[in-house]
JSON list of C-alpha atoms in Angstrom, two decimals:
[
{"chain": "A", "resi": 101, "resn": "MET", "atom": "CA", "xyz": [24.34, 65.44, -21.67]},
{"chain": "A", "resi": 102, "resn": "LYS", "atom": "CA", "xyz": [23.23, 61.92, -20.70]},
{"chain": "A", "resi": 103, "resn": "ARG", "atom": "CA", "xyz": [21.25, 61.24, -17.55]},
{"chain": "A", "resi": 104, "resn": "ILE", "atom": "CA", "xyz": [21.84, 57.69, -16.18]},
{"chain": "A", "resi": 105, "resn": "ALA", "atom": "CA", "xyz": [19.25, 56.60, -13.59]},
{"chain": "A", "resi": 106, "resn": "ASN", "atom": "CA", "xyz": [16.45, 54.09, -13.08]},
{"chain": "A", "resi": 107, "resn": "ASN", "atom": "CA", "xyz": [13.86, 56.82, -13.73]},
{"chain": "A", "resi": 108, "resn": "VAL", "atom": "CA", "xyz": [13.46, 58.70, -17.01]},
{"chain": "A", "resi": 109, "resn": "ILE", "atom": "CA", "xyz": [12.15, 62.24, -17.64]},
{"chain": "A", "resi": 110, "resn": "THR", "atom": "CA", "xyz": [10.67, 63.36, -20.94]},
{"chain": "A", "resi": 111, "resn": "GLY", "atom": "CA", "xyz": [9.35, 66.76, -22.02]},
{"chain": "A", "resi": 112, "resn": "ILE", "atom": "CA", "xyz": [10.38, 70.42, -22.27]},
{"chain": "A", "resi": 113, "resn": "ASP", "atom": "CA", "xyz": [11.27, 72.74, -19.37]},
{"chain": "A", "resi": 114, "resn": "ARG", "atom": "CA", "xyz": [10.97, 76.32, -20.65]},
{"chain": "A", "resi": 115, "resn": "LYS", "atom": "CA", "xyz": [12.32, 77.82, -17.41]},
{"chain": "A", "resi": 116, "resn": "LEU", "atom": "CA", "xyz": [15.61, 75.94, -17.67]},
{"chain": "A", "resi": 117, "resn": "ASN", "atom": "CA", "xyz": [15.46, 75.95, -21.48]},
{"chain": "A", "resi": 118, "resn": "LEU", "atom": "CA", "xyz": [16.09, 72.17, -21.55]},
{"chain": "A", "resi": 119, "resn": "TYR", "atom": "CA", "xyz": [14.58, 69.33, -23.58]},
{"chain": "A", "resi": 120, "resn": "TYR", "atom": "CA", "xyz": [14.49, 65.79, -22.08]},
{"chain": "A", "resi": 121, "resn": "TYR", "atom": "CA", "xyz": [13.95, 62.71, -24.21]},
{"chain": "A", "resi": 122, "resn": "TYR", "atom": "CA", "xyz": [14.62, 58.97, -24.05]},
{"chain": "A", "resi": 123, "resn": "SER", "atom": "CA", "xyz": [16.74, 57.14, -26.64]},
{"chain": "A", "resi": 124, "resn": "PRO", "atom": "CA", "xyz": [15.60, 53.49, -27.01]},
{"chain": "A", "resi": 125, "resn": "PHE", "atom": "CA", "xyz": [18.76, 52.66, -29.00]},
{"chain": "A", "resi": 126, "resn": "SER", "atom": "CA", "xyz": [21.20, 53.58, -26.23]},
{"chain": "A", "resi": 127, "resn": "GLY", "atom": "CA", "xyz": [18.79, 53.23, -23.29]},
{"chain": "A", "resi": 128, "resn": "LYS", "atom": "CA", "xyz": [19.84, 56.68, -21.96]},
{"chain": "A", "resi": 129, "resn": "ASN", "atom": "CA", "xyz": [17.89, 59.73, -20.87]},
{"chain": "A", "resi": 130, "resn": "ILE", "atom": "CA", "xyz": [19.32, 62.57, -22.98]},
{"chain": "A", "resi": 131, "resn": "VAL", "atom": "CA", "xyz": [19.08, 66.27, -22.15]},
{"chain": "A", "resi": 132, "resn": "ARG", "atom": "CA", "xyz": [19.55, 69.03, -24.75]},
{"chain": "A", "resi": 133, "resn": "ARG", "atom": "CA", "xyz": [19.09, 72.78, -24.89]},
{"chain": "A", "resi": 134, "resn": "CYS", "atom": "CA", "xyz": [15.86, 73.99, -26.47]},
{"chain": "A", "resi": 135, "resn": "THR", "atom": "CA", "xyz": [16.11, 75.59, -29.88]},
{"chain": "A", "resi": 136, "resn": "SER", "atom": "CA", "xyz": [14.61, 78.97, -30.70]},
{"chain": "A", "resi": 137, "resn": "LEU", "atom": "CA", "xyz": [13.03, 77.56, -33.85]},
{"chain": "A", "resi": 138, "resn": "THR", "atom": "CA", "xyz": [9.23, 77.41, -33.78]},
{"chain": "A", "resi": 139, "resn": "GLY", "atom": "CA", "xyz": [6.51, 76.37, -36.20]},
{"chain": "A", "resi": 140, "resn": "GLU", "atom": "CA", "xyz": [5.30, 79.95, -36.67]},
{"chain": "A", "resi": 141, "resn": "ARG", "atom": "CA", "xyz": [8.78, 81.04, -37.71]},
{"chain": "A", "resi": 142, "resn": "VAL", "atom": "CA", "xyz": [9.05, 78.25, -40.28]},
{"chain": "A", "resi": 143, "resn": "LYS", "atom": "CA", "xyz": [5.66, 79.20, -41.76]},
{"chain": "A", "resi": 144, "resn": "LYS", "atom": "CA", "xyz": [6.25, 82.99, -41.96]},
{"chain": "A", "resi": 145, "resn": "ASP", "atom": "CA", "xyz": [9.98, 83.76, -41.90]},
{"chain": "A", "resi": 146, "resn": "ALA", "atom": "CA", "xyz": [11.54, 84.64, -45.29]},
{"chain": "A", "resi": 147, "resn": "ALA", "atom": "CA", "xyz": [14.61, 82.57, -44.42]},
{"chain": "A", "resi": 148, "resn": "PHE", "atom": "CA", "xyz": [12.52, 79.38, -44.78]},
{"chain": "A", "resi": 149, "resn": "LYS", "atom": "CA", "xyz": [10.91, 80.32, -48.11]},
{"chain": "A", "resi": 150, "resn": "GLY", "atom": "CA", "xyz": [12.84, 77.64, -50.03]},
{"chain": "A", "resi": 151, "resn": "PHE", "atom": "CA", "xyz": [11.94, 75.03, -47.42]},
{"chain": "A", "resi": 152, "resn": "ARG", "atom": "CA", "xyz": [8.24, 75.87, -47.74]},
{"chain": "A", "resi": 153, "resn": "GLU", "atom": "CA", "xyz": [8.39, 75.72, -51.56]},
{"chain": "A", "resi": 154, "resn": "SER", "atom": "CA", "xyz": [10.14, 72.35, -51.41]},
{"chain": "A", "resi": 155, "resn": "GLY", "atom": "CA", "xyz": [7.44, 71.03, -49.09]},
{"chain": "A", "resi": 156, "resn": "ASN", "atom": "CA", "xyz": [4.70, 72.21, -51.45]},
{"chain": "A", "resi": 157, "resn": "ARG", "atom": "CA", "xyz": [6.39, 70.49, -54.39]},
{"chain": "A", "resi": 158, "resn": "MET", "atom": "CA", "xyz": [6.59, 67.29, -52.35]},
{"chain": "A", "resi": 159, "resn": "LYS", "atom": "CA", "xyz": [2.83, 67.48, -51.73]},
{"chain": "A", "resi": 160, "resn": "GLU", "atom": "CA", "xyz": [2.28, 67.49, -55.51]},
{"chain": "A", "resi": 161, "resn": "ALA", "atom": "CA", "xyz": [4.95, 64.91, -56.39]},
{"chain": "A", "resi": 162, "resn": "SER", "atom": "CA", "xyz": [3.79, 62.21, -53.96]},
{"chain": "A", "resi": 163, "resn": "PRO", "atom": "CA", "xyz": [0.28, 61.78, -55.45]},
{"chain": "A", "resi": 164, "resn": "ILE", "atom": "CA", "xyz": [1.73, 61.69, -58.97]},
{"chain": "A", "resi": 165, "resn": "ALA", "atom": "CA", "xyz": [4.19, 58.93, -58.01]},
{"chain": "A", "resi": 166, "resn": "ALA", "atom": "CA", "xyz": [1.49, 57.02, -56.10]},
{"chain": "A", "resi": 167, "resn": "SER", "atom": "CA", "xyz": [-0.93, 57.06, -59.06]},
{"chain": "A", "resi": 168, "resn": "LEU", "atom": "CA", "xyz": [1.77, 55.71, -61.40]},
{"chain": "A", "resi": 169, "resn": "TYR", "atom": "CA", "xyz": [2.98, 53.13, -58.86]},
{"chain": "A", "resi": 170, "resn": "LYS", "atom": "CA", "xyz": [-0.54, 51.66, -58.62]},
{"chain": "A", "resi": 171, "resn": "MET", "atom": "CA", "xyz": [-0.37, 50.73, -62.33]},
{"chain": "A", "resi": 172, "resn": "VAL", "atom": "CA", "xyz": [2.58, 48.40, -61.75]},
{"chain": "A", "resi": 173, "resn": "PRO", "atom": "CA", "xyz": [1.70, 44.71, -61.07]},
{"chain": "A", "resi": 174, "resn": "SER", "atom": "CA", "xyz": [2.35, 43.51, -57.53]},
{"chain": "A", "resi": 175, "resn": "GLU", "atom": "CA", "xyz": [5.06, 41.08, -58.77]},
{"chain": "A", "resi": 176, "resn": "LEU", "atom": "CA", "xyz": [7.12, 43.98, -60.16]},
{"chain": "A", "resi": 177, "resn": "LYS", "atom": "CA", "xyz": [6.58, 46.52, -57.39]},
{"chain": "A", "resi": 178, "resn": "GLN", "atom": "CA", "xyz": [9.71, 47.81, -55.64]},
{"chain": "A", "resi": 179, "resn": "TYR", "atom": "CA", "xyz": [10.06, 50.75, -53.28]},
{"chain": "A", "resi": 180, "resn": "SER", "atom": "CA", "xyz": [13.06, 51.99, -55.27]},
{"chain": "A", "resi": 181, "resn": "LEU", "atom": "CA", "xyz": [10.73, 52.53, -58.25]},
{"chain": "A", "resi": 182, "resn": "TYR", "atom": "CA", "xyz": [8.41, 54.69, -56.14]},
{"chain": "A", "resi": 183, "resn": "ARG", "atom": "CA", "xyz": [11.36, 56.75, -54.92]},
{"chain": "A", "resi": 184, "resn": "LEU", "atom": "CA", "xyz": [12.56, 57.17, -58.52]},
{"chain": "A", "resi": 185, "resn": "LEU", "atom": "CA", "xyz": [9.14, 58.38, -59.66]},
{"chain": "A", "resi": 186, "resn": "THR", "atom": "CA", "xyz": [8.93, 60.84, -56.75]},
{"chain": "A", "resi": 187, "resn": "GLY", "atom": "CA", "xyz": [12.38, 62.25, -57.46]},
{"chain": "A", "resi": 188, "resn": "GLU", "atom": "CA", "xyz": [11.70, 62.67, -61.17]},
{"chain": "A", "resi": 189, "resn": "ALA", "atom": "CA", "xyz": [8.37, 64.35, -60.44]},
{"chain": "A", "resi": 190, "resn": "LEU", "atom": "CA", "xyz": [10.09, 66.77, -58.04]},
{"chain": "A", "resi": 191, "resn": "LYS", "atom": "CA", "xyz": [12.63, 67.74, -60.68]},
{"chain": "A", "resi": 192, "resn": "MET", "atom": "CA", "xyz": [9.94, 68.35, -63.29]},
{"chain": "A", "resi": 193, "resn": "LEU", "atom": "CA", "xyz": [7.82, 70.41, -60.90]},
{"chain": "A", "resi": 194, "resn": "LYS", "atom": "CA", "xyz": [10.86, 72.50, -60.04]},
{"chain": "A", "resi": 195, "resn": "ALA", "atom": "CA", "xyz": [11.42, 73.06, -63.78]},
{"chain": "A", "resi": 196, "resn": "GLY", "atom": "CA", "xyz": [7.89, 74.49, -64.05]},
{"chain": "A", "resi": 197, "resn": "LYS", "atom": "CA", "xyz": [5.99, 71.65, -65.76]},
{"chain": "A", "resi": 198, "resn": "ASP", "atom": "CA", "xyz": [2.32, 70.96, -64.99]},
{"chain": "A", "resi": 199, "resn": "PRO", "atom": "CA", "xyz": [1.27, 67.72, -63.20]},
{"chain": "A", "resi": 200, "resn": "GLU", "atom": "CA", "xyz": [-0.61, 66.27, -66.21]},
{"chain": "A", "resi": 201, "resn": "SER", "atom": "CA", "xyz": [2.40, 66.42, -68.54]},
{"chain": "A", "resi": 202, "resn": "ILE", "atom": "CA", "xyz": [4.63, 65.02, -65.76]},
{"chain": "A", "resi": 203, "resn": "THR", "atom": "CA", "xyz": [2.30, 62.05, -65.26]},
{"chain": "A", "resi": 204, "resn": "GLU", "atom": "CA", "xyz": [2.17, 61.29, -68.99]},
{"chain": "A", "resi": 205, "resn": "SER", "atom": "CA", "xyz": [5.94, 61.56, -69.54]},
{"chain": "A", "resi": 206, "resn": "LEU", "atom": "CA", "xyz": [6.80, 59.43, -66.48]},
{"chain": "A", "resi": 207, "resn": "LYS", "atom": "CA", "xyz": [4.28, 56.82, -67.58]},
{"chain": "A", "resi": 208, "resn": "GLN", "atom": "CA", "xyz": [5.87, 56.57, -71.03]},
{"chain": "A", "resi": 209, "resn": "ILE", "atom": "CA", "xyz": [9.42, 56.41, -69.65]},
{"chain": "A", "resi": 210, "resn": "HIS", "atom": "CA", "xyz": [9.07, 54.13, -66.60]},
{"chain": "A", "resi": 211, "resn": "ILE", "atom": "CA", "xyz": [5.64, 52.43, -66.49]},
{"chain": "A", "resi": 212, "resn": "ASN", "atom": "CA", "xyz": [4.84, 51.46, -70.09]},
{"chain": "A", "resi": 213, "resn": "PRO", "atom": "CA", "xyz": [8.06, 49.41, -70.61]},
{"chain": "A", "resi": 214, "resn": "LEU", "atom": "CA", "xyz": [7.26, 47.40, -67.48]},
{"chain": "A", "resi": 215, "resn": "LEU", "atom": "CA", "xyz": [3.67, 46.79, -68.56]},
{"chain": "A", "resi": 216, "resn": "ASN", "atom": "CA", "xyz": [4.70, 45.76, -72.10]},
{"chain": "A", "resi": 217, "resn": "GLN", "atom": "CA", "xyz": [7.25, 43.36, -70.65]},
{"chain": "A", "resi": 218, "resn": "TYR", "atom": "CA", "xyz": [4.77, 41.89, -68.17]},
{"chain": "A", "resi": 219, "resn": "PHE", "atom": "CA", "xyz": [1.78, 41.80, -70.58]},
{"chain": "A", "resi": 220, "resn": "PRO", "atom": "CA", "xyz": [3.30, 41.09, -74.06]},
{"chain": "A", "resi": 221, "resn": "ILE", "atom": "CA", "xyz": [1.09, 41.60, -77.15]},
{"chain": "A", "resi": 222, "resn": "PRO", "atom": "CA", "xyz": [0.31, 38.11, -78.60]},
{"chain": "A", "resi": 223, "resn": "SER", "atom": "CA", "xyz": [0.96, 37.41, -82.27]},
{"chain": "A", "resi": 224, "resn": "PRO", "atom": "CA", "xyz": [-1.90, 36.25, -84.60]},
{"chain": "A", "resi": 225, "resn": "ARG", "atom": "CA", "xyz": [-0.38, 32.76, -84.94]},
{"chain": "A", "resi": 226, "resn": "LYS", "atom": "CA", "xyz": [-0.26, 32.26, -81.18]},
{"chain": "A", "resi": 227, "resn": "THR", "atom": "CA", "xyz": [-3.86, 33.40, -80.81]},
{"chain": "A", "resi": 228, "resn": "ARG", "atom": "CA", "xyz": [-5.01, 30.77, -83.35]},
{"chain": "A", "resi": 229, "resn": "LEU", "atom": "CA", "xyz": [-3.14, 28.02, -81.50]},
{"chain": "A", "resi": 230, "resn": "ARG", "atom": "CA", "xyz": [-4.57, 29.17, -78.18]},
{"chain": "A", "resi": 231, "resn": "HIS", "atom": "CA", "xyz": [-8.06, 29.20, -79.74]},
{"chain": "A", "resi": 232, "resn": "ARG", "atom": "CA", "xyz": [-7.66, 25.59, -80.89]},
{"chain": "A", "resi": 233, "resn": "ARG", "atom": "CA", "xyz": [-6.30, 24.52, -77.51]},
{"chain": "A", "resi": 234, "resn": "GLY", "atom": "CA", "xyz": [-9.19, 26.31, -75.82]},
{"chain": "A", "resi": 235, "resn": "ASN", "atom": "CA", "xyz": [-11.71, 24.35, -77.93]},
{"chain": "A", "resi": 236, "resn": "LEU", "atom": "CA", "xyz": [-10.00, 21.07, -76.99]},
{"chain": "A", "resi": 237, "resn": "GLN", "atom": "CA", "xyz": [-10.04, 22.04, -73.33]},
{"chain": "A", "resi": 238, "resn": "LEU", "atom": "CA", "xyz": [-13.73, 22.90, -73.54]},
{"chain": "A", "resi": 239, "resn": "THR", "atom": "CA", "xyz": [-14.57, 19.49, -74.98]},
{"chain": "A", "resi": 240, "resn": "GLY", "atom": "CA", "xyz": [-12.53, 17.82, -72.26]},
{"chain": "A", "resi": 241, "resn": "SER", "atom": "CA", "xyz": [-14.12, 19.95, -69.57]},
{"chain": "A", "resi": 242, "resn": "ASN", "atom": "CA", "xyz": [-17.61, 18.97, -70.81]},
{"chain": "A", "resi": 243, "resn": "LEU", "atom": "CA", "xyz": [-16.73, 15.30, -70.33]},
{"chain": "A", "resi": 244, "resn": "LEU", "atom": "CA", "xyz": [-15.39, 16.03, -66.85]},
{"chain": "A", "resi": 245, "resn": "LYS", "atom": "CA", "xyz": [-18.59, 17.92, -65.95]},
{"chain": "A", "resi": 246, "resn": "LYS", "atom": "CA", "xyz": [-20.70, 14.87, -66.92]},
{"chain": "A", "resi": 247, "resn": "GLU", "atom": "CA", "xyz": [-18.57, 12.63, -64.68]},
{"chain": "A", "resi": 248, "resn": "ILE", "atom": "CA", "xyz": [-18.73, 15.14, -61.80]},
{"chain": "A", "resi": 249, "resn": "MET", "atom": "CA", "xyz": [-22.54, 15.36, -62.04]},
{"chain": "A", "resi": 250, "resn": "SER", "atom": "CA", "xyz": [-22.81, 11.65, -61.25]},
{"chain": "A", "resi": 251, "resn": "ILE", "atom": "CA", "xyz": [-20.63, 11.93, -58.11]},
{"chain": "A", "resi": 252, "resn": "PRO", "atom": "CA", "xyz": [-22.62, 12.96, -55.00]},
{"chain": "A", "resi": 253, "resn": "GLU", "atom": "CA", "xyz": [-21.43, 16.10, -53.21]},
{"chain": "A", "resi": 254, "resn": "LYS", "atom": "CA", "xyz": [-20.09, 15.94, -49.65]},
{"chain": "A", "resi": 255, "resn": "THR", "atom": "CA", "xyz": [-21.08, 18.62, -47.16]},
{"chain": "A", "resi": 256, "resn": "ILE", "atom": "CA", "xyz": [-18.72, 19.72, -44.36]},
{"chain": "A", "resi": 257, "resn": "PRO", "atom": "CA", "xyz": [-20.30, 20.63, -41.00]},
{"chain": "A", "resi": 258, "resn": "VAL", "atom": "CA", "xyz": [-19.61, 24.18, -39.76]},
{"chain": "A", "resi": 259, "resn": "PRO", "atom": "CA", "xyz": [-17.75, 23.32, -36.49]},
{"chain": "A", "resi": 260, "resn": "ASP", "atom": "CA", "xyz": [-15.36, 20.94, -38.31]},
{"chain": "A", "resi": 261, "resn": "HIS", "atom": "CA", "xyz": [-14.52, 23.40, -41.07]},
{"chain": "A", "resi": 262, "resn": "PRO", "atom": "CA", "xyz": [-10.81, 24.43, -41.06]},
{"chain": "A", "resi": 263, "resn": "ILE", "atom": "CA", "xyz": [-11.64, 28.12, -41.58]},
{"chain": "A", "resi": 264, "resn": "SER", "atom": "CA", "xyz": [-13.64, 28.28, -38.35]},
{"chain": "A", "resi": 265, "resn": "ILE", "atom": "CA", "xyz": [-10.74, 26.63, -36.47]},
{"chain": "A", "resi": 266, "resn": "ILE", "atom": "CA", "xyz": [-8.23, 29.14, -37.88]},
{"chain": "A", "resi": 267, "resn": "ASP", "atom": "CA", "xyz": [-10.48, 32.07, -36.93]},
{"chain": "A", "resi": 268, "resn": "ASN", "atom": "CA", "xyz": [-10.80, 30.79, -33.35]},
{"chain": "A", "resi": 269, "resn": "THR", "atom": "CA", "xyz": [-7.03, 30.39, -32.98]},
{"chain": "A", "resi": 270, "resn": "ARG", "atom": "CA", "xyz": [-6.44, 33.90, -34.31]},
{"chain": "A", "resi": 271, "resn": "TYR", "atom": "CA", "xyz": [-8.93, 35.32, -31.82]},
{"chain": "A", "resi": 272, "resn": "VAL", "atom": "CA", "xyz": [-7.18, 33.58, -28.91]},
{"chain": "A", "resi": 273, "resn": "TYR", "atom": "CA", "xyz": [-3.77, 34.70, -30.16]},
{"chain": "A", "resi": 274, "resn": "HIS", "atom": "CA", "xyz": [-4.84, 38.36, -30.20]},
{"chain": "A", "resi": 275, "resn": "GLN", "atom": "CA", "xyz": [-6.19, 37.99, -26.67]},
{"chain": "A", "resi": 276, "resn": "GLN", "atom": "CA", "xyz": [-2.92, 36.54, -25.37]},
{"chain": "A", "resi": 277, "resn": "THR", "atom": "CA", "xyz": [-0.68, 39.29, -26.84]},
{"chain": "A", "resi": 278, "resn": "PRO", "atom": "CA", "xyz": [-1.59, 42.69, -25.34]},
{"chain": "A", "resi": 279, "resn": "ILE", "atom": "CA", "xyz": [-0.65, 45.82, -27.30]},
{"chain": "A", "resi": 280, "resn": "PRO", "atom": "CA", "xyz": [1.70, 48.16, -25.39]},
{"chain": "A", "resi": 281, "resn": "LYS", "atom": "CA", "xyz": [0.06, 51.44, -24.38]},
{"chain": "A", "resi": 282, "resn": "THR", "atom": "CA", "xyz": [3.19, 53.54, -24.97]},
{"chain": "A", "resi": 283, "resn": "LYS", "atom": "CA", "xyz": [5.86, 53.72, -27.66]},
{"chain": "A", "resi": 284, "resn": "TYR", "atom": "CA", "xyz": [8.46, 52.75, -25.00]},
{"chain": "A", "resi": 285, "resn": "PRO", "atom": "CA", "xyz": [7.45, 49.28, -23.69]},
{"chain": "A", "resi": 286, "resn": "GLU", "atom": "CA", "xyz": [10.55, 49.21, -21.44]},
{"chain": "A", "resi": 287, "resn": "LEU", "atom": "CA", "xyz": [9.30, 52.27, -19.52]},
{"chain": "A", "resi": 288, "resn": "ILE", "atom": "CA", "xyz": [6.39, 52.52, -17.06]},
{"chain": "A", "resi": 289, "resn": "TYR", "atom": "CA", "xyz": [4.64, 55.88, -16.81]},
{"chain": "A", "resi": 290, "resn": "ARG", "atom": "CA", "xyz": [4.36, 57.24, -13.26]},
{"chain": "A", "resi": 291, "resn": "CYS", "atom": "CA", "xyz": [3.21, 60.87, -13.18]},
{"chain": "A", "resi": 292, "resn": "ARG", "atom": "CA", "xyz": [3.97, 64.45, -14.15]},
{"chain": "A", "resi": 293, "resn": "LEU", "atom": "CA", "xyz": [6.47, 66.45, -12.11]},
{"chain": "A", "resi": 294, "resn": "ARG", "atom": "CA", "xyz": [5.06, 69.04, -9.71]},
{"chain": "A", "resi": 295, "resn": "GLU", "atom": "CA", "xyz": [7.80, 71.54, -10.57]},
{"chain": "A", "resi": 296, "resn": "CYS", "atom": "CA", "xyz": [6.92, 71.46, -14.28]},
{"chain": "A", "resi": 297, "resn": "LYS", "atom": "CA", "xyz": [3.70, 69.88, -15.51]},
{"chain": "A", "resi": 298, "resn": "LYS", "atom": "CA", "xyz": [5.14, 69.46, -19.03]},
{"chain": "A", "resi": 299, "resn": "LEU", "atom": "CA", "xyz": [7.73, 66.95, -17.76]},
{"chain": "A", "resi": 300, "resn": "LYS", "atom": "CA", "xyz": [6.72, 63.28, -17.45]},
{"chain": "A", "resi": 301, "resn": "LEU", "atom": "CA", "xyz": [8.34, 60.79, -15.08]},
{"chain": "A", "resi": 302, "resn": "TRP", "atom": "CA", "xyz": [8.94, 57.20, -16.17]},
{"chain": "A", "resi": 303, "resn": "VAL", "atom": "CA", "xyz": [10.47, 54.14, -14.43]},
{"chain": "A", "resi": 304, "resn": "ARG", "atom": "CA", "xyz": [12.46, 51.42, -16.15]},
{"chain": "A", "resi": 305, "resn": "SER", "atom": "CA", "xyz": [10.83, 47.99, -16.18]},
{"chain": "A", "resi": 306, "resn": "SER", "atom": "CA", "xyz": [12.73, 45.12, -14.53]},
{"chain": "A", "resi": 307, "resn": "ALA", "atom": "CA", "xyz": [11.80, 42.84, -17.49]},
{"chain": "A", "resi": 308, "resn": "PHE", "atom": "CA", "xyz": [14.21, 44.75, -19.77]},
{"chain": "A", "resi": 309, "resn": "PRO", "atom": "CA", "xyz": [18.05, 44.84, -19.57]},
{"chain": "A", "resi": 310, "resn": "GLY", "atom": "CA", "xyz": [19.33, 47.77, -17.59]},
{"chain": "A", "resi": 311, "resn": "GLY", "atom": "CA", "xyz": [16.18, 48.06, -15.48]},
{"chain": "A", "resi": 312, "resn": "PRO", "atom": "CA", "xyz": [15.91, 47.86, -11.69]},
{"chain": "A", "resi": 313, "resn": "LYS", "atom": "CA", "xyz": [16.38, 44.42, -10.13]}
]
């Protein structure tokens, strides 16, 4: 059921067995019947044994995937890779493997090829050429250092430094943009209902479409 009005009610009414919530996508106040499912039942009921086991496996798979994902360079990081690592770790945990063997096997399959491609092993010939080029660059850099030593250094005063100007503008910007106090910026909180203290009353803001004029 949808409740269309300028005010919005959120919360649970146990007497009427109704649950009120606001949908920011449709802008409607929606009312549903309360479910009999509770947190205690999920934790203790035998019907949710598989759900609890799946949650425990997820607690173990997420740290394994996160530790492997940190090894990847920032240029190659993609969220799809993290999801792949998490899914593979879940499958291996369900098969009964221990976390250490899962980490090692996933590293060899998914992480090592990326690292070898990003950091290739140089050949001996290339290292000799780079060594010669490095010596030439060092000799050139020594000449540049001698020329730089003769040039006097210029000091920049603190108030004219661009970093101080950027910091001041950022501080003013944060002052001009207030953070909304609620997760629904289009709603203004009024009070709790006298009939049921668990229900909150909100009013639509006129600054948003659909609000009172």
